Every structure is written in C-alpha cells, then in structure tokens.
C-alpha cells in the first residue's frame, strides 16, 4: 500500500473512482468518433452531449454555453482571445490582477504586444481585490476584466459577484479563472453574473488535459482552433470523449457532495493551520476567512529556500509544494506573494498544503507532528552554513 501523504491538491488531484468508471467505456467499447454517423459515433456523441448537460448544470449554465477544451490554460487563453476579437477596435484596455495564474498573465503579455494596455490590480495583504479598486481602474476603453475566483498559491477566494457587478455597471465583459474554485465552492454563473469562466477537470478529481470554458450566450466565443468544425466550429479537433465523460462525472460528484466535502476539508485545514501557527516565526498567507476549504499556505522566517523544506517533507513521504505547480521546481519567489507585499526572501519560504476529500485526520496529525521538527532542522542547518 502507498503510505505517502499527498497534500498538493491545488496542483492536481487523484481521479475519483466515479470519474474513472465514467471514462473507461469510451476507451475501448464505445471508442467512436462523435462526428461519425454510425452507432459507435452516435454513442460517443451522446456521451459528449450528456457531459455538456452535466457540466452546465453544475455551474447553472445553459448547455450551449459550455465548450470543452484541453484544460484551464486553454480556457484562459481562449477567453481573453475571444473578448479581444469580439471587441475589435472598441477599446484596447484590459484589467486583471497581479495574482493571476500565468495562463492569464502570459496571455495578457501577448495582448500587450498586440497593442493592448494592461492594468494589473495589486492585491491587499490577504490577496483580496476590492470593487472600489476595480472601479478606479476602469477606463472608457476597457473591454475586458479578468479576475480569478480563487488563488492557487494562497487560497484566497475573491468577491467575484461584486467585482462582476462593477464591471457590468460600465458594460465591460467579465471573465473569471475558476480553475481552483470549480467543484470546491458553490458556483452559479447566473447569480455571479460572469460572462466567461474557465475550469479544469484535474483540479476536482477528473482527468488531466480536459477542461471547459463557459461563455454566456450573448457573448459568443471567437473561433480559436480551425479544422473539422467541432465545438460548433469554434474549437476544432476530435473531442476527448473519455476525458470529457470523466470531467462530467467528477464535477457532478463534486457538486453533489460540495457541503460535506467542504465541512471535512475545513475541519482538517483548520486543525493543520492552528497547529502550524504554533511554530515560532511561521505565518499564514492568504485570507484567513475567505479561503478555499482545503487550502493552507504559509511563509516562515529563516526558510529562504522553501524548496528545501519541500524536499525534506518528501523524504518523509509528504508531498506538498512551495506555492504553485509551475514554480515547484524553482526557487523563484511566487509572484503572488511579492504582489501581496511579502519581501522576496520570505516569499521564497512559501509552503502550500492543499487537501482533498481523500485526506484523513490521521494524515494531518502526522504532518502536525513532523512539520515543527523539520522547520527546526532546516533552521539549524542554515545556522550551520552561516557559521
Ligand atoms: C488558477 C489556475 N488557472 C489555470 C491553471 C491551468 O490549468 P491547467 O493545468 O488545466 O492548464 C491552473 C493550474 O494550476 C490554476 O491553478
């Protein structure tokens, strides 16, 4: 039996049994191409459209507002590209935040190269962005506002409904990257009011390489990948039917158990946070109140190279991360923490422990027992190298 403790669920999650079972038939028995007219094809097509219905229902959308993609990165890229295309010469100003995932930040950089001006809002010390702050940044030529629903590094949940209302007061299209939020906190696109929303299956116990973009009917996506005309001609390429079926099963399962999972995760998270904060010189990052149920993130004094602690935890069979999946293998300070006002050195001590419903209290107890000893050892090793 695998005795390792996996607590890097913001990076990716294990595929659930229900998602796996939903996928299996589409690899071998019903392997048809959904565009084919014979029975194999039609069975695959039915799976595709059933999945679209399930995914749309989970977030309160209409069936024809869901487009399947290869994951969160593609959804973010496509969302930004779509709005810029749609708006054409109407305006060349985009507002986003300094704490977005690189899927958004790099795409915005690309748009800057195409003549757009980009304003990135700076978060407060909890990683929050306020409606007043957004209001101040809005200009006559603002065509898009893209603000994430929950941050991957510090777990802060942002006030998307209010931010979206501010955008709409000025008739500006609002996109949210909900990759960390979907199937973890309640999402209803109608009550939130968002125009576009990105999701990724592997963050909620679905498979990797599959995601979705919600686009409100009135907005319409721009054609993104040309070819055989799949996804209503907007995103060509034979659909990843097993992946899509897995994504639908995973989001449905997540939505059905949202409250129970959140209760379980919050209890484990709070136990972990309470215990960890007893270690001298260690601080919680992100919003203490409005944060993802399973997300705990810290920085600590004297731990400049957080990656060392991650390696020490790994030696003990505990898989955690230093901030975000993209920066896990580097000691570059997470841009999110420096944007929140942490200096570069302390930002490099980031430790992220992100839980899933499969984590147990026993595992948290093990982390709580080992972490203070490892932090202590790391500090002692550092002192030795200084001497
Ligand atoms: C907030 C956020 N957006 C986008 C992505 C990219 O998603 P994917 O891995 O599906 O491309 C991630 C993944 O870490 C994320 O955390």
XYZ file of C-alpha atoms and ligand atoms in Angstrom:
403
model
C 0.000 0.000 0.000
C 1.164 3.524 -0.805
C 1.920 5.167 2.517
C 2.734 8.580 1.088
C 0.683 11.579 2.140
C -0.395 13.653 -0.842
C -1.237 17.248 0.054
C -0.658 19.106 -3.208
C -4.223 19.000 -4.481
C -4.069 22.542 -5.850
C -1.523 21.197 -8.332
C -3.602 18.189 -9.300
C -5.924 15.607 -7.761
C -6.391 11.849 -7.984
C -9.107 10.762 -10.423
C -12.115 9.586 -8.425
C -13.498 6.074 -8.865
C -16.716 7.512 -10.309
C -14.814 9.632 -12.855
C -12.641 6.664 -13.803
C -15.656 4.382 -14.307
C -17.358 7.060 -16.414
C -14.289 7.236 -18.675
C -13.493 3.568 -19.198
C -16.217 2.647 -21.726
C -15.030 5.375 -24.099
C -11.535 3.970 -24.467
C -12.451 0.557 -25.871
C -16.151 -0.336 -26.074
C -17.579 2.984 -27.247
C -14.425 4.411 -28.774
C -16.175 6.012 -31.751
C -15.559 9.461 -33.155
C -18.506 11.675 -32.126
C -18.625 13.132 -35.640
C -19.331 9.710 -37.225
C -22.918 8.853 -38.135
C -22.850 5.105 -37.355
C -23.687 3.730 -33.921
C -20.190 3.945 -32.400
C -20.040 7.601 -33.322
C -23.524 8.341 -32.076
C -22.816 6.684 -28.721
C -19.761 8.881 -28.324
C -21.768 11.924 -29.405
C -24.412 11.124 -26.796
C -21.718 10.872 -24.103
C -20.365 14.223 -25.215
C -23.725 15.971 -25.090
C -24.748 14.283 -21.821
C -21.462 15.516 -20.350
C -22.120 19.036 -21.596
C -25.515 18.965 -19.859
C -23.964 17.752 -16.597
C -21.163 20.333 -16.621
C -23.530 23.181 -17.480
C -25.950 22.134 -14.728
C -23.144 22.058 -12.142
C -22.488 25.770 -12.641
C -26.027 26.918 -13.500
C -25.269 27.479 -17.195
C -27.155 26.531 -20.359
C -25.926 23.536 -22.411
C -24.941 25.737 -25.302
C -22.751 27.885 -23.086
C -20.183 25.137 -22.376
C -17.225 24.483 -24.683
C -14.812 21.686 -23.923
C -11.088 22.470 -24.014
C -7.772 20.847 -23.113
C -7.791 22.413 -19.619
C -7.544 25.614 -17.647
C -4.680 27.112 -19.643
C -6.523 26.796 -22.931
C -9.768 28.085 -21.412
C -7.983 31.198 -20.094
C -6.203 31.813 -23.393
C -9.393 31.325 -25.378
C -11.470 33.554 -23.086
C -9.087 36.509 -23.436
C -8.624 35.963 -27.147
C -12.417 35.790 -27.653
C -13.202 39.054 -25.936
C -10.395 40.924 -27.712
C -11.608 39.577 -31.048
C -15.220 40.361 -30.249
C -14.480 43.910 -29.158
C -12.154 44.665 -32.084
C -11.437 48.375 -32.193
C -13.976 49.245 -29.458
C -11.190 49.578 -26.899
C -7.699 48.360 -26.106
C -7.586 48.299 -22.315
C -7.768 45.177 -20.134
C -7.851 44.987 -16.341
C -6.635 41.962 -14.418
C -4.669 41.329 -11.231
C -1.089 40.676 -10.231
C -2.072 37.377 -8.644
C -3.459 35.610 -11.712
C -2.083 32.303 -12.901
C 0.479 32.552 -15.693
C -2.155 31.186 -18.106
C -3.797 34.616 -17.781
C -0.702 36.776 -17.174
C 1.259 35.431 -20.135
C -1.743 35.732 -22.428
C -2.165 39.343 -21.356
C 1.511 39.966 -22.079
C 0.874 38.659 -25.559
C -2.056 41.042 -25.930
C 0.189 43.883 -24.810
C 2.370 43.040 -27.789
C -0.727 43.410 -29.945
C -1.385 46.961 -28.807
C -3.458 46.463 -25.632
C -2.782 48.324 -22.432
C -2.941 46.072 -19.399
C -3.660 47.295 -15.860
C -2.857 44.747 -13.165
C -4.511 45.404 -9.819
C -2.358 44.893 -6.747
C -3.993 42.779 -4.016
C -4.052 43.677 -0.325
C -2.066 41.656 2.207
C -4.740 38.925 2.192
C -4.723 38.605 -1.589
C -8.006 40.452 -1.954
C -9.088 42.856 -4.674
C -11.937 45.248 -3.866
C -14.721 46.546 -6.079
C -13.632 50.124 -5.289
C -10.132 49.353 -6.508
C -11.536 47.896 -9.711
C -13.858 50.871 -10.183
C -10.847 53.213 -10.034
C -9.017 51.313 -12.756
C -11.900 51.269 -15.249
C -11.488 53.477 -18.313
C -13.686 54.346 -21.272
C -11.688 51.975 -23.457
C -11.708 48.994 -21.021
C -13.053 45.976 -22.893
C -12.274 43.099 -20.540
C -11.832 42.443 -16.839
C -10.300 39.087 -15.910
C -10.088 38.248 -12.205
C -9.620 34.794 -10.733
C -12.223 33.279 -8.393
C -9.738 31.622 -6.053
C -5.992 31.937 -5.925
C -3.851 28.840 -6.395
C -0.923 29.991 -4.245
C -2.660 31.392 -1.160
C -6.212 30.031 -1.465
C -7.939 33.414 -1.167
C -11.499 33.426 -2.549
C -12.226 36.738 -4.266
C -15.572 38.635 -4.245
C -16.428 37.796 -7.855
C -20.097 38.801 -7.671
C -19.258 42.348 -6.559
C -16.359 42.671 -8.976
C -18.573 41.486 -11.792
C -21.321 43.949 -10.855
C -18.751 46.741 -11.020
C -17.671 45.602 -14.480
C -21.247 45.402 -15.705
C -22.119 48.854 -14.384
C -19.714 50.017 -17.083
C -20.847 47.385 -19.654
C -17.498 45.600 -19.551
C -17.172 41.861 -20.158
C -16.037 39.866 -17.107
C -14.008 36.661 -17.205
C -13.067 34.605 -14.174
C -10.485 31.849 -13.904
C -12.365 29.405 -11.668
C -9.836 26.584 -12.062
C -9.189 26.346 -8.311
C -12.793 27.040 -7.333
C -14.945 24.774 -9.512
C -16.438 21.819 -7.633
C -14.880 23.150 -4.396
C -17.063 26.168 -3.637
C -20.591 26.882 -4.903
C -20.644 28.420 -8.379
C -23.688 29.685 -10.210
C -22.800 31.703 -13.275
C -26.204 33.400 -13.279
C -26.115 34.645 -9.707
C -22.443 35.627 -10.046
C -23.175 37.305 -13.369
C -19.887 36.302 -15.029
C -19.646 36.286 -18.822
C -16.834 33.771 -19.210
C -15.479 31.208 -16.751
C -12.570 28.754 -17.014
C -12.453 25.285 -15.450
C -10.053 22.340 -15.421
C -11.056 18.746 -14.624
C -7.824 17.609 -12.967
C -8.328 20.079 -10.125
C -11.503 18.314 -8.980
C -10.740 14.596 -9.298
C -11.254 14.438 -13.043
C -8.590 13.585 -15.625
C -5.768 15.838 -16.837
C -5.859 17.570 -20.192
C -9.550 18.402 -20.217
C -11.429 21.496 -19.167
C -14.223 23.786 -20.191
C -14.923 27.390 -20.967
C -18.304 28.836 -20.102
C -19.306 31.649 -22.443
C -22.616 33.405 -21.843
C -24.847 33.059 -24.937
C -24.931 36.783 -25.524
C -21.120 36.983 -25.628
C -20.115 34.188 -28.071
C -16.569 32.836 -28.288
C -14.232 33.618 -31.171
C -13.123 30.751 -33.386
C -9.921 29.527 -31.767
C -8.683 26.341 -33.412
C -9.556 25.756 -37.044
C -10.123 22.352 -38.557
C -13.026 19.952 -38.666
C -15.537 22.304 -37.029
C -16.087 20.597 -33.649
C -17.481 22.609 -30.715
C -19.775 24.488 -33.105
C -16.867 25.435 -35.300
C -15.127 27.441 -32.586
C -12.649 24.838 -31.406
C -11.850 22.111 -33.887
C -10.298 18.762 -33.084
C -11.779 15.360 -32.294
C -13.219 15.629 -28.820
C -11.550 13.906 -25.873
C -14.655 11.834 -25.139
C -13.277 9.733 -22.245
C -11.777 12.834 -20.638
C -14.952 14.823 -21.076
C -17.068 11.986 -19.615
C -14.630 11.860 -16.681
C -14.837 15.598 -16.183
C -18.647 15.492 -16.140
C -18.715 12.657 -13.599
C -16.167 14.463 -11.406
C -17.944 17.810 -11.390
C -21.304 16.145 -10.740
C -19.832 14.185 -7.843
C -18.175 17.337 -6.503
C -21.394 19.338 -6.774
C -23.464 16.618 -5.056
C -21.073 16.470 -2.111
C -19.976 20.092 -2.004
C -21.131 20.822 1.537
C -19.946 17.570 3.075
C -16.560 17.858 1.380
C -16.201 21.481 2.443
C -17.032 20.563 6.035
C -14.479 17.726 6.064
C -11.793 19.847 4.383
C -12.361 22.912 6.545
C -12.044 20.848 9.727
C -8.760 19.290 8.552
C -7.431 22.584 7.213
C -8.204 24.462 10.411
C -6.583 21.777 12.546
C -3.483 21.983 10.372
C -3.378 25.796 10.399
C -3.916 26.013 14.150
C -1.102 23.585 14.816
C 1.318 25.034 12.261
C 0.903 28.583 13.566
C 2.275 27.397 16.902
C 5.697 27.090 15.234
C 7.581 30.321 16.020
C 8.096 32.627 13.031
C 5.575 30.925 10.728
C 2.675 32.887 9.232
C -0.489 32.054 7.329
C -0.696 33.604 3.855
C -3.935 34.456 2.082
C -7.265 35.471 3.535
C -7.812 33.870 6.963
C -11.594 33.853 6.472
C -12.369 33.781 2.741
C -10.222 30.903 1.610
C -10.668 27.590 -0.189
C -11.843 24.853 2.197
C -8.771 22.646 1.745
C -6.093 25.274 1.301
C -3.415 26.139 3.864
C -0.407 28.249 2.900
C 2.418 29.664 4.962
C 5.694 31.530 4.909
C 8.295 31.215 7.621
C 11.297 33.122 8.852
C 14.656 31.554 8.193
C 13.350 29.338 5.422
C 14.601 31.349 2.469
C 14.746 28.352 0.222
C 11.329 26.838 0.734
C 12.182 24.135 -1.781
C 14.489 22.594 0.839
C 11.588 22.070 3.201
C 9.561 20.534 0.369
C 12.434 18.097 -0.216
C 12.642 17.285 3.496
C 8.901 16.647 3.603
C 9.232 14.499 0.511
C 11.919 12.424 2.233
C 9.295 11.673 4.874
C 6.709 10.727 2.243
C 4.764 14.002 2.472
C 4.072 15.597 -0.931
C 3.481 19.336 -0.520
C 4.549 22.313 -2.610
C 6.219 25.665 -2.347
C 3.465 27.704 -3.920
C 2.290 26.838 -7.375
C 2.745 23.878 -9.678
C 4.578 25.998 -12.227
C 7.165 27.195 -9.760
C 7.531 23.985 -7.733
C 10.859 23.128 -9.269
C 12.341 26.604 -8.978
C 13.181 28.818 -6.028
C 11.831 31.915 -7.703
C 9.643 33.825 -5.217
C 5.980 33.227 -6.078
C 4.830 36.396 -7.810
C 1.585 36.206 -5.851
C 3.333 36.628 -2.502
C 5.523 39.511 -3.626
C 2.408 41.214 -5.076
C 0.787 40.832 -1.648
C 3.688 42.733 -0.091
C 5.965 39.937 1.163
C 9.608 40.599 0.504
C 11.378 38.326 -1.941
C 13.270 36.418 0.705
C 10.251 35.473 2.796
C 8.238 34.717 -0.349
C 10.806 32.040 -1.123
C 9.868 30.230 2.078
C 6.330 29.544 0.808
C 4.766 26.279 1.846
C 1.414 25.198 0.420
C -0.547 22.284 1.838
C -3.667 21.718 -0.211
C -6.031 18.960 0.836
C -8.591 16.795 -0.892
C -11.531 14.785 0.379
C -9.248 11.741 0.387
C -7.019 13.177 3.121
C -7.612 11.889 6.626
C -7.260 13.272 10.118
C -4.503 10.748 10.726
C -2.509 12.259 7.871
C -2.968 15.760 9.276
C -1.781 14.501 12.661
C 1.360 13.108 11.007
C 2.048 16.457 9.278
C 1.402 18.299 12.524
C 3.899 16.082 14.298
C 6.626 16.247 11.640
C 6.441 19.824 10.376
C 7.716 21.625 13.518
C 10.684 19.241 13.692
C 11.545 19.732 10.024
C 11.299 23.536 10.194
C 13.554 23.421 13.233
C 16.054 21.182 11.467
C 16.039 23.431 8.394
C 16.785 26.461 10.556
C 19.582 24.641 12.367
C 21.135 23.521 9.064
C 21.005 27.111 7.874
C 22.692 28.372 11.036
C 25.473 25.840 10.494
C 26.126 27.019 6.954
C 26.262 30.632 8.163
C 28.807 29.815 10.894
C -5.753 29.324 -11.179
C -5.283 28.426 -12.276
N -5.564 28.742 -13.538
C -5.173 27.959 -14.566
C -4.463 26.806 -14.354
C -4.055 25.971 -15.508
O -4.869 24.820 -15.613
P -4.401 23.532 -16.442
O -3.377 22.844 -15.634
O -5.642 22.719 -16.597
O -3.905 24.023 -17.768
C -4.134 26.442 -13.032
C -3.327 25.228 -12.759
O -2.534 25.191 -11.837
C -4.568 27.271 -11.970
O -4.293 26.970 -10.702
